[in-house]
Amino acid sequence: MAIEIKENSGMFEILGNISSQNMTSLKNYFESIIPISESIILNIEKVGAIDKSGAYMLEKLYKGAVEKNKIISIIGRQNKKIASIMKNTKTHYILSNDRV
């Protein structure tokens, strides 16, 4: 499944699967957004699947935003389809507890 990013009032919703096949384009997209935004909300609740490389890429984006003193919230803790990979890769800490 191709990945789709929908933006609505500063919230970016990712639809599809996050994998090594599409993570570079996803990474480039958000690396271009982070410098021009004060805060970013990334919603991954509707992601169908994620692989290890995708989880590590999200963690890298998260850390990069924090290093630039940007506010980043990644919504998706309730997504059961990605929970096990995020826990196995120890990247689940980047997921926000709150829903928007």
Backbone as XML, in Angstrom:
<?xml version="1.0"?>
<chain id="A" units="angstrom">
  <residue number="1" name="MET">
    <atom name="N" x="0.840" y="-1.184" z="0.000"/>
    <atom name="CA" x="0.000" y="0.000" z="0.000"/>
    <atom name="C" x="0.879" y="1.240" z="0.000"/>
  </residue>
  <residue number="2" name="ALA">
    <atom name="N" x="0.576" y="2.170" z="-0.869"/>
    <atom name="CA" x="1.312" y="3.423" z="-0.934"/>
    <atom name="C" x="1.001" y="4.253" z="0.307"/>
  </residue>
  <residue number="3" name="ILE">
    <atom name="N" x="1.947" y="5.078" z="0.679"/>
    <atom name="CA" x="1.761" y="5.912" z="1.857"/>
    <atom name="C" x="1.163" y="7.250" z="1.428"/>
  </residue>
  <residue number="4" name="GLU">
    <atom name="N" x="0.304" y="7.771" z="2.277"/>
    <atom name="CA" x="-0.344" y="9.047" z="1.998"/>
    <atom name="C" x="-0.241" y="9.908" z="3.243"/>
  </residue>
  <residue number="5" name="ILE">
    <atom name="N" x="0.043" y="11.183" z="3.055"/>
    <atom name="CA" x="0.125" y="12.129" z="4.169"/>
    <atom name="C" x="-0.937" y="13.189" z="3.943"/>
  </residue>
  <residue number="6" name="LYS">
    <atom name="N" x="-1.814" y="13.336" z="4.915"/>
    <atom name="CA" x="-2.846" y="14.369" z="4.864"/>
    <atom name="C" x="-2.537" y="15.393" z="5.941"/>
  </residue>
  <residue number="7" name="GLU">
    <atom name="N" x="-2.585" y="16.674" z="5.567"/>
    <atom name="CA" x="-2.313" y="17.739" z="6.525"/>
    <atom name="C" x="-3.587" y="18.540" z="6.742"/>
  </residue>
  <residue number="8" name="ASN">
    <atom name="N" x="-3.898" y="18.783" z="8.008"/>
    <atom name="CA" x="-5.059" y="19.580" z="8.349"/>
    <atom name="C" x="-4.732" y="20.398" z="9.588"/>
  </residue>
  <residue number="9" name="SER">
    <atom name="N" x="-4.588" y="21.697" z="9.415"/>
    <atom name="CA" x="-4.327" y="22.629" z="10.525"/>
    <atom name="C" x="-3.135" y="22.209" z="11.379"/>
  </residue>
  <residue number="10" name="GLY">
    <atom name="N" x="-2.056" y="21.814" z="10.748"/>
    <atom name="CA" x="-0.845" y="21.458" z="11.476"/>
    <atom name="C" x="-0.766" y="20.031" z="11.958"/>
  </residue>
  <residue number="11" name="MET">
    <atom name="N" x="-1.802" y="19.245" z="11.734"/>
    <atom name="CA" x="-1.747" y="17.825" z="12.083"/>
    <atom name="C" x="-1.544" y="17.033" z="10.799"/>
  </residue>
  <residue number="12" name="PHE">
    <atom name="N" x="-0.551" y="16.165" z="10.827"/>
    <atom name="CA" x="-0.207" y="15.345" z="9.673"/>
    <atom name="C" x="-0.616" y="13.908" z="9.957"/>
  </residue>
  <residue number="13" name="GLU">
    <atom name="N" x="-1.517" y="13.400" z="9.144"/>
    <atom name="CA" x="-2.008" y="12.044" z="9.314"/>
    <atom name="C" x="-1.374" y="11.149" z="8.250"/>
  </residue>
  <residue number="14" name="ILE">
    <atom name="N" x="-0.788" y="10.052" z="8.697"/>
    <atom name="CA" x="-0.162" y="9.107" z="7.772"/>
    <atom name="C" x="-1.101" y="7.930" z="7.572"/>
  </residue>
  <residue number="15" name="LEU">
    <atom name="N" x="-1.371" y="7.635" z="6.322"/>
    <atom name="CA" x="-2.214" y="6.500" z="5.945"/>
    <atom name="C" x="-1.370" y="5.543" z="5.122"/>
  </residue>
  <residue number="16" name="GLY">
    <atom name="N" x="-1.495" y="4.270" z="5.383"/>
    <atom name="CA" x="-0.705" y="3.266" z="4.669"/>
    <atom name="C" x="0.247" y="2.567" z="5.611"/>
  </residue>
  <residue number="17" name="ASN">
    <atom name="N" x="1.290" y="1.993" z="5.063"/>
    <atom name="CA" x="2.284" y="1.256" z="5.836"/>
    <atom name="C" x="3.606" y="2.011" z="5.823"/>
  </residue>
  <residue number="18" name="ILE">
    <atom name="N" x="4.273" y="2.047" z="6.960"/>
    <atom name="CA" x="5.590" y="2.673" z="7.050"/>
    <atom name="C" x="6.622" y="1.549" z="6.998"/>
  </residue>
  <residue number="19" name="SER">
    <atom name="N" x="7.426" y="1.567" z="5.959"/>
    <atom name="CA" x="8.406" y="0.497" z="5.777"/>
    <atom name="C" x="9.693" y="1.062" z="5.195"/>
  </residue>
  <residue number="20" name="SER">
    <atom name="N" x="10.679" y="0.194" z="5.075"/>
    <atom name="CA" x="11.962" y="0.611" z="4.500"/>
    <atom name="C" x="11.791" y="1.089" z="3.062"/>
  </residue>
  <residue number="21" name="GLN">
    <atom name="N" x="10.731" y="0.660" z="2.392"/>
    <atom name="CA" x="10.509" y="1.040" z="0.992"/>
    <atom name="C" x="10.040" y="2.480" z="0.835"/>
  </residue>
  <residue number="22" name="ASN">
    <atom name="N" x="9.382" y="3.032" z="1.846"/>
    <atom name="CA" x="8.896" y="4.396" z="1.699"/>
    <atom name="C" x="9.386" y="5.351" z="2.784"/>
  </residue>
  <residue number="23" name="MET">
    <atom name="N" x="10.237" y="4.865" z="3.676"/>
    <atom name="CA" x="10.631" y="5.706" z="4.798"/>
    <atom name="C" x="11.516" y="6.878" z="4.383"/>
  </residue>
  <residue number="24" name="THR">
    <atom name="N" x="12.283" y="6.745" z="3.313"/>
    <atom name="CA" x="13.140" y="7.857" z="2.888"/>
    <atom name="C" x="12.298" y="9.047" z="2.445"/>
  </residue>
  <residue number="25" name="SER">
    <atom name="N" x="11.260" y="8.802" z="1.673"/>
    <atom name="CA" x="10.413" y="9.910" z="1.229"/>
    <atom name="C" x="9.659" y="10.510" z="2.417"/>
  </residue>
  <residue number="26" name="LEU">
    <atom name="N" x="9.223" y="9.675" z="3.343"/>
    <atom name="CA" x="8.545" y="10.154" z="4.540"/>
    <atom name="C" x="9.495" y="10.995" z="5.393"/>
  </residue>
  <residue number="27" name="LYS">
    <atom name="N" x="10.701" y="10.515" z="5.576"/>
    <atom name="CA" x="11.723" y="11.222" z="6.348"/>
    <atom name="C" x="12.039" y="12.573" z="5.711"/>
  </residue>
  <residue number="28" name="ASN">
    <atom name="N" x="12.255" y="12.592" z="4.401"/>
    <atom name="CA" x="12.561" y="13.843" z="3.705"/>
    <atom name="C" x="11.427" y="14.852" z="3.830"/>
  </residue>
  <residue number="29" name="TYR">
    <atom name="N" x="10.201" y="14.362" z="3.732"/>
    <atom name="CA" x="9.035" y="15.247" z="3.847"/>
    <atom name="C" x="9.028" y="15.937" z="5.202"/>
  </residue>
  <residue number="30" name="PHE">
    <atom name="N" x="9.165" y="15.160" z="6.273"/>
    <atom name="CA" x="9.088" y="15.750" z="7.604"/>
    <atom name="C" x="10.338" y="16.535" z="7.972"/>
  </residue>
  <residue number="31" name="GLU">
    <atom name="N" x="11.485" y="16.172" z="7.446"/>
    <atom name="CA" x="12.686" y="16.972" z="7.704"/>
    <atom name="C" x="12.588" y="18.346" z="7.050"/>
  </residue>
  <residue number="32" name="SER">
    <atom name="N" x="11.788" y="18.463" z="5.998"/>
    <atom name="CA" x="11.576" y="19.780" z="5.383"/>
    <atom name="C" x="10.522" y="20.590" z="6.140"/>
  </residue>
  <residue number="33" name="ILE">
    <atom name="N" x="9.638" y="19.924" z="6.859"/>
    <atom name="CA" x="8.574" y="20.599" z="7.622"/>
    <atom name="C" x="9.076" y="21.076" z="8.984"/>
  </residue>
  <residue number="34" name="ILE">
    <atom name="N" x="9.892" y="20.284" z="9.651"/>
    <atom name="CA" x="10.320" y="20.577" z="11.028"/>
    <atom name="C" x="10.968" y="21.962" z="11.172"/>
  </residue>
  <residue number="35" name="PRO">
    <atom name="N" x="11.899" y="22.369" z="10.304"/>
    <atom name="CA" x="12.526" y="23.681" z="10.512"/>
    <atom name="C" x="11.578" y="24.879" z="10.415"/>
  </residue>
  <residue number="36" name="ILE">
    <atom name="N" x="10.484" y="24.738" z="9.697"/>
    <atom name="CA" x="9.575" y="25.874" z="9.505"/>
    <atom name="C" x="8.347" y="25.825" z="10.415"/>
  </residue>
  <residue number="37" name="SER">
    <atom name="N" x="8.259" y="24.830" z="11.275"/>
    <atom name="CA" x="7.116" y="24.674" z="12.169"/>
    <atom name="C" x="7.553" y="24.803" z="13.615"/>
  </residue>
  <residue number="38" name="GLU">
    <atom name="N" x="6.711" y="25.428" z="14.424"/>
    <atom name="CA" x="6.981" y="25.489" z="15.860"/>
    <atom name="C" x="6.583" y="24.187" z="16.535"/>
  </residue>
  <residue number="39" name="SER">
    <atom name="N" x="5.480" y="23.617" z="16.065"/>
    <atom name="CA" x="5.034" y="22.352" z="16.629"/>
    <atom name="C" x="4.425" y="21.492" z="15.522"/>
  </residue>
  <residue number="40" name="ILE">
    <atom name="N" x="4.555" y="20.183" z="15.704"/>
    <atom name="CA" x="4.051" y="19.226" z="14.724"/>
    <atom name="C" x="3.289" y="18.142" z="15.471"/>
  </residue>
  <residue number="41" name="ILE">
    <atom name="N" x="2.139" y="17.812" z="14.930"/>
    <atom name="CA" x="1.389" y="16.670" z="15.418"/>
    <atom name="C" x="1.371" y="15.654" z="14.294"/>
  </residue>
  <residue number="42" name="LEU">
    <atom name="N" x="1.924" y="14.498" z="14.555"/>
    <atom name="CA" x="1.995" y="13.418" z="13.576"/>
    <atom name="C" x="1.073" y="12.299" z="14.053"/>
  </residue>
  <residue number="43" name="ASN">
    <atom name="N" x="0.029" y="12.048" z="13.287"/>
    <atom name="CA" x="-0.967" y="11.046" z="13.660"/>
    <atom name="C" x="-0.697" y="9.760" z="12.880"/>
  </residue>
  <residue number="44" name="ILE">
    <atom name="N" x="-0.343" y="8.695" z="13.607"/>
    <atom name="CA" x="-0.086" y="7.404" z="12.959"/>
    <atom name="C" x="-1.102" y="6.354" z="13.418"/>
  </residue>
  <residue number="45" name="GLU">
    <atom name="N" x="-2.261" y="6.814" z="13.881"/>
    <atom name="CA" x="-3.296" y="5.885" z="14.343"/>
    <atom name="C" x="-3.854" y="5.008" z="13.230"/>
  </residue>
  <residue number="46" name="LYS">
    <atom name="N" x="-3.784" y="5.485" z="11.988"/>
    <atom name="CA" x="-4.335" y="4.720" z="10.868"/>
    <atom name="C" x="-3.270" y="4.024" z="10.033"/>
  </residue>
  <residue number="47" name="VAL">
    <atom name="N" x="-2.039" y="3.977" z="10.537"/>
    <atom name="CA" x="-0.984" y="3.239" z="9.846"/>
    <atom name="C" x="-1.314" y="1.752" z="9.944"/>
  </residue>
  <residue number="48" name="GLY">
    <atom name="N" x="-1.272" y="1.066" z="8.797"/>
    <atom name="CA" x="-1.641" y="-0.347" z="8.765"/>
    <atom name="C" x="-0.561" y="-1.274" z="9.274"/>
  </residue>
  <residue number="49" name="ALA">
    <atom name="N" x="0.698" y="-0.883" z="9.104"/>
    <atom name="CA" x="1.829" y="-1.699" z="9.551"/>
    <atom name="C" x="3.075" y="-0.826" z="9.565"/>
  </residue>
  <residue number="50" name="ILE">
    <atom name="N" x="4.037" y="-1.248" z="10.368"/>
    <atom name="CA" x="5.326" y="-0.561" z="10.414"/>
    <atom name="C" x="6.392" y="-1.628" z="10.595"/>
  </residue>
  <residue number="51" name="ASP">
    <atom name="N" x="7.541" y="-1.450" z="9.952"/>
    <atom name="CA" x="8.641" y="-2.381" z="10.179"/>
    <atom name="C" x="9.679" y="-1.703" z="11.074"/>
  </residue>
  <residue number="52" name="LYS">
    <atom name="N" x="10.723" y="-2.441" z="11.424"/>
    <atom name="CA" x="11.739" y="-1.916" z="12.346"/>
    <atom name="C" x="12.383" y="-0.646" z="11.821"/>
  </residue>
  <residue number="53" name="SER">
    <atom name="N" x="12.710" y="-0.620" z="10.545"/>
    <atom name="CA" x="13.367" y="0.568" z="9.993"/>
    <atom name="C" x="12.440" y="1.779" z="10.047"/>
  </residue>
  <residue number="54" name="GLY">
    <atom name="N" x="11.148" y="1.571" z="9.863"/>
    <atom name="CA" x="10.187" y="2.659" z="9.968"/>
    <atom name="C" x="10.085" y="3.186" z="11.390"/>
  </residue>
  <residue number="55" name="ALA">
    <atom name="N" x="10.101" y="2.292" z="12.371"/>
    <atom name="CA" x="10.053" y="2.695" z="13.774"/>
    <atom name="C" x="11.296" y="3.505" z="14.149"/>
  </residue>
  <residue number="56" name="TYR">
    <atom name="N" x="12.459" y="3.055" z="13.695"/>
    <atom name="CA" x="13.696" y="3.788" z="13.981"/>
    <atom name="C" x="13.726" y="5.134" z="13.271"/>
  </residue>
  <residue number="57" name="MET">
    <atom name="N" x="13.150" y="5.215" z="12.084"/>
    <atom name="CA" x="13.086" y="6.481" z="11.363"/>
    <atom name="C" x="12.209" y="7.476" z="12.121"/>
  </residue>
  <residue number="58" name="LEU">
    <atom name="N" x="11.063" y="7.029" z="12.646"/>
    <atom name="CA" x="10.211" y="7.916" z="13.435"/>
    <atom name="C" x="10.939" y="8.406" z="14.684"/>
  </residue>
  <residue number="59" name="GLU">
    <atom name="N" x="11.691" y="7.512" z="15.310"/>
    <atom name="CA" x="12.460" y="7.904" z="16.491"/>
    <atom name="C" x="13.501" y="8.963" z="16.127"/>
  </residue>
  <residue number="60" name="LYS">
    <atom name="N" x="14.145" y="8.785" z="14.994"/>
    <atom name="CA" x="15.155" y="9.753" z="14.545"/>
    <atom name="C" x="14.511" y="11.113" z="14.255"/>
  </residue>
  <residue number="61" name="LEU">
    <atom name="N" x="13.346" y="11.112" z="13.624"/>
    <atom name="CA" x="12.615" y="12.362" z="13.387"/>
    <atom name="C" x="12.261" y="13.036" z="14.711"/>
  </residue>
  <residue number="62" name="TYR">
    <atom name="N" x="11.778" y="12.238" z="15.645"/>
    <atom name="CA" x="11.404" y="12.747" z="16.956"/>
    <atom name="C" x="12.605" y="13.407" z="17.644"/>
  </residue>
  <residue number="63" name="LYS">
    <atom name="N" x="13.713" y="12.689" z="17.694"/>
    <atom name="CA" x="14.913" y="13.225" z="18.348"/>
    <atom name="C" x="15.428" y="14.470" z="17.635"/>
  </residue>
  <residue number="64" name="GLY">
    <atom name="N" x="15.361" y="14.473" z="16.301"/>
    <atom name="CA" x="15.806" y="15.639" z="15.529"/>
    <atom name="C" x="14.968" y="16.868" z="15.831"/>
  </residue>
  <residue number="65" name="ALA">
    <atom name="N" x="13.662" y="16.680" z="15.971"/>
    <atom name="CA" x="12.781" y="17.800" z="16.300"/>
    <atom name="C" x="13.072" y="18.324" z="17.702"/>
  </residue>
  <residue number="66" name="VAL">
    <atom name="N" x="13.270" y="17.418" z="18.644"/>
    <atom name="CA" x="13.569" y="17.815" z="20.021"/>
    <atom name="C" x="14.891" y="18.578" z="20.086"/>
  </residue>
  <residue number="67" name="GLU">
    <atom name="N" x="15.890" y="18.118" z="19.357"/>
    <atom name="CA" x="17.187" y="18.804" z="19.335"/>
    <atom name="C" x="17.074" y="20.220" z="18.778"/>
  </residue>
  <residue number="68" name="LYS">
    <atom name="N" x="16.094" y="20.452" z="17.923"/>
    <atom name="CA" x="15.871" y="21.777" z="17.342"/>
    <atom name="C" x="14.865" y="22.588" z="18.162"/>
  </residue>
  <residue number="69" name="ASN">
    <atom name="N" x="14.558" y="22.097" z="19.372"/>
    <atom name="CA" x="13.617" y="22.751" z="20.283"/>
    <atom name="C" x="12.234" y="22.929" z="19.678"/>
  </residue>
  <residue number="70" name="LYS">
    <atom name="N" x="11.805" y="21.954" z="18.919"/>
    <atom name="CA" x="10.464" y="21.956" z="18.336"/>
    <atom name="C" x="9.566" y="21.055" z="19.173"/>
  </residue>
  <residue number="71" name="ILE">
    <atom name="N" x="8.302" y="21.362" z="19.182"/>
    <atom name="CA" x="7.328" y="20.530" z="19.884"/>
    <atom name="C" x="6.803" y="19.513" z="18.885"/>
  </residue>
  <residue number="72" name="ILE">
    <atom name="N" x="6.946" y="18.239" z="19.202"/>
    <atom name="CA" x="6.455" y="17.185" z="18.319"/>
    <atom name="C" x="5.663" y="16.182" z="19.145"/>
  </residue>
  <residue number="73" name="SER">
    <atom name="N" x="4.485" y="15.891" z="18.658"/>
    <atom name="CA" x="3.630" y="14.880" z="19.278"/>
    <atom name="C" x="3.321" y="13.837" z="18.225"/>
  </residue>
  <residue number="74" name="ILE">
    <atom name="N" x="3.587" y="12.596" z="18.553"/>
    <atom name="CA" x="3.261" y="11.493" z="17.652"/>
    <atom name="C" x="2.129" y="10.718" z="18.283"/>
  </residue>
  <residue number="75" name="ILE">
    <atom name="N" x="0.971" y="10.793" z="17.655"/>
    <atom name="CA" x="-0.247" y="10.171" z="18.154"/>
    <atom name="C" x="-0.374" y="8.791" z="17.508"/>
  </residue>
  <residue number="76" name="GLY">
    <atom name="N" x="-0.569" y="7.766" z="18.310"/>
    <atom name="CA" x="-0.724" y="6.431" z="17.748"/>
    <atom name="C" x="-0.528" y="5.313" z="18.748"/>
  </residue>
  <residue number="77" name="ARG">
    <atom name="N" x="-0.470" y="5.642" z="20.006"/>
    <atom name="CA" x="-0.255" y="4.634" z="21.044"/>
    <atom name="C" x="-1.348" y="3.561" z="21.026"/>
  </residue>
  <residue number="78" name="GLN">
    <atom name="N" x="-2.565" y="3.929" z="20.604"/>
    <atom name="CA" x="-3.677" y="2.986" z="20.606"/>
    <atom name="C" x="-3.712" y="2.094" z="19.365"/>
  </residue>
  <residue number="79" name="ASN">
    <atom name="N" x="-2.836" y="2.319" z="18.406"/>
    <atom name="CA" x="-2.829" y="1.533" z="17.167"/>
    <atom name="C" x="-2.207" y="0.162" z="17.437"/>
  </residue>
  <residue number="80" name="LYS">
    <atom name="N" x="-3.054" y="-0.854" z="17.533"/>
    <atom name="CA" x="-2.600" y="-2.218" z="17.839"/>
    <atom name="C" x="-1.755" y="-2.818" z="16.712"/>
  </residue>
  <residue number="81" name="LYS">
    <atom name="N" x="-1.900" y="-2.294" z="15.484"/>
    <atom name="CA" x="-1.177" y="-2.847" z="14.345"/>
    <atom name="C" x="0.310" y="-2.521" z="14.392"/>
  </residue>
  <residue number="82" name="ILE">
    <atom name="N" x="0.687" y="-1.488" z="15.131"/>
    <atom name="CA" x="2.099" y="-1.103" z="15.192"/>
    <atom name="C" x="2.697" y="-1.274" z="16.585"/>
  </residue>
  <residue number="83" name="ALA">
    <atom name="N" x="1.864" y="-1.559" z="17.576"/>
    <atom name="CA" x="2.304" y="-1.583" z="18.977"/>
    <atom name="C" x="3.459" y="-2.547" z="19.234"/>
  </residue>
  <residue number="84" name="SER">
    <atom name="N" x="3.378" y="-3.758" z="18.699"/>
    <atom name="CA" x="4.423" y="-4.742" z="19.008"/>
    <atom name="C" x="5.775" y="-4.341" z="18.423"/>
  </residue>
  <residue number="85" name="ILE">
    <atom name="N" x="5.794" y="-3.795" z="17.219"/>
    <atom name="CA" x="7.068" y="-3.361" z="16.615"/>
    <atom name="C" x="7.643" y="-2.188" z="17.406"/>
  </residue>
  <residue number="86" name="MET">
    <atom name="N" x="6.794" y="-1.249" z="17.797"/>
    <atom name="CA" x="7.280" y="-0.094" z="18.549"/>
    <atom name="C" x="7.858" y="-0.544" z="19.904"/>
  </residue>
  <residue number="87" name="LYS">
    <atom name="N" x="7.241" y="-1.523" z="20.535"/>
    <atom name="CA" x="7.774" y="-2.026" z="21.807"/>
    <atom name="C" x="9.047" y="-2.835" z="21.600"/>
  </residue>
  <residue number="88" name="ASN">
    <atom name="N" x="9.076" y="-3.683" z="20.593"/>
    <atom name="CA" x="10.260" y="-4.511" z="20.332"/>
    <atom name="C" x="11.481" y="-3.681" z="19.972"/>
  </residue>
  <residue number="89" name="THR">
    <atom name="N" x="11.274" y="-2.553" z="19.307"/>
    <atom name="CA" x="12.388" y="-1.685" z="18.923"/>
    <atom name="C" x="12.681" y="-0.628" z="19.987"/>
  </residue>
  <residue number="90" name="LYS">
    <atom name="N" x="11.897" y="-0.681" z="21.068"/>
    <atom name="CA" x="12.047" y="0.276" z="22.176"/>
    <atom name="C" x="11.899" y="1.728" z="21.705"/>
  </residue>
  <residue number="91" name="THR">
    <atom name="N" x="10.995" y="1.927" z="20.745"/>
    <atom name="CA" x="10.719" y="3.268" z="20.241"/>
    <atom name="C" x="9.336" y="3.754" z="20.663"/>
  </residue>
  <residue number="92" name="HIS">
    <atom name="N" x="8.612" y="2.965" z="21.449"/>
    <atom name="CA" x="7.251" y="3.328" z="21.843"/>
    <atom name="C" x="7.202" y="4.569" z="22.727"/>
  </residue>
  <residue number="93" name="TYR">
    <atom name="N" x="8.334" y="4.947" z="23.322"/>
    <atom name="CA" x="8.359" y="6.123" z="24.185"/>
    <atom name="C" x="8.088" y="7.419" z="23.415"/>
  </residue>
  <residue number="94" name="ILE">
    <atom name="N" x="8.251" y="7.402" z="22.096"/>
    <atom name="CA" x="8.016" y="8.614" z="21.304"/>
    <atom name="C" x="6.534" y="8.879" z="21.087"/>
  </residue>
  <residue number="95" name="LEU">
    <atom name="N" x="5.693" y="7.907" z="21.386"/>
    <atom name="CA" x="4.251" y="8.044" z="21.157"/>
    <atom name="C" x="3.603" y="8.794" z="22.324"/>
  </residue>
  <residue number="96" name="SER">
    <atom name="N" x="2.804" y="9.786" z="21.993"/>
    <atom name="CA" x="2.127" y="10.583" z="23.010"/>
    <atom name="C" x="1.037" y="9.796" z="23.685"/>
  </residue>
  <residue number="97" name="ASN">
    <atom name="N" x="0.798" y="10.100" z="24.942"/>
    <atom name="CA" x="-0.264" y="9.452" z="25.702"/>
    <atom name="C" x="-1.638" y="10.014" z="25.369"/>
  </residue>
  <residue number="98" name="ASP">
    <atom name="N" x="-1.673" y="11.255" z="24.936"/>
    <atom name="CA" x="-2.942" y="11.935" z="24.707"/>
    <atom name="C" x="-3.362" y="11.896" z="23.249"/>
  </residue>
  <residue number="99" name="ARG">
    <atom name="N" x="-4.653" y="11.844" z="23.057"/>
    <atom name="CA" x="-5.211" y="12.017" z="21.710"/>
    <atom name="C" x="-5.534" y="13.482" z="21.522"/>
  </residue>
  <residue number="100" name="VAL">
    <atom name="N" x="-5.548" y="13.901" z="20.281"/>
    <atom name="CA" x="-5.850" y="15.294" z="19.968"/>
    <atom name="C" x="-7.329" y="15.420" z="19.693"/>
  </residue>
</chain>
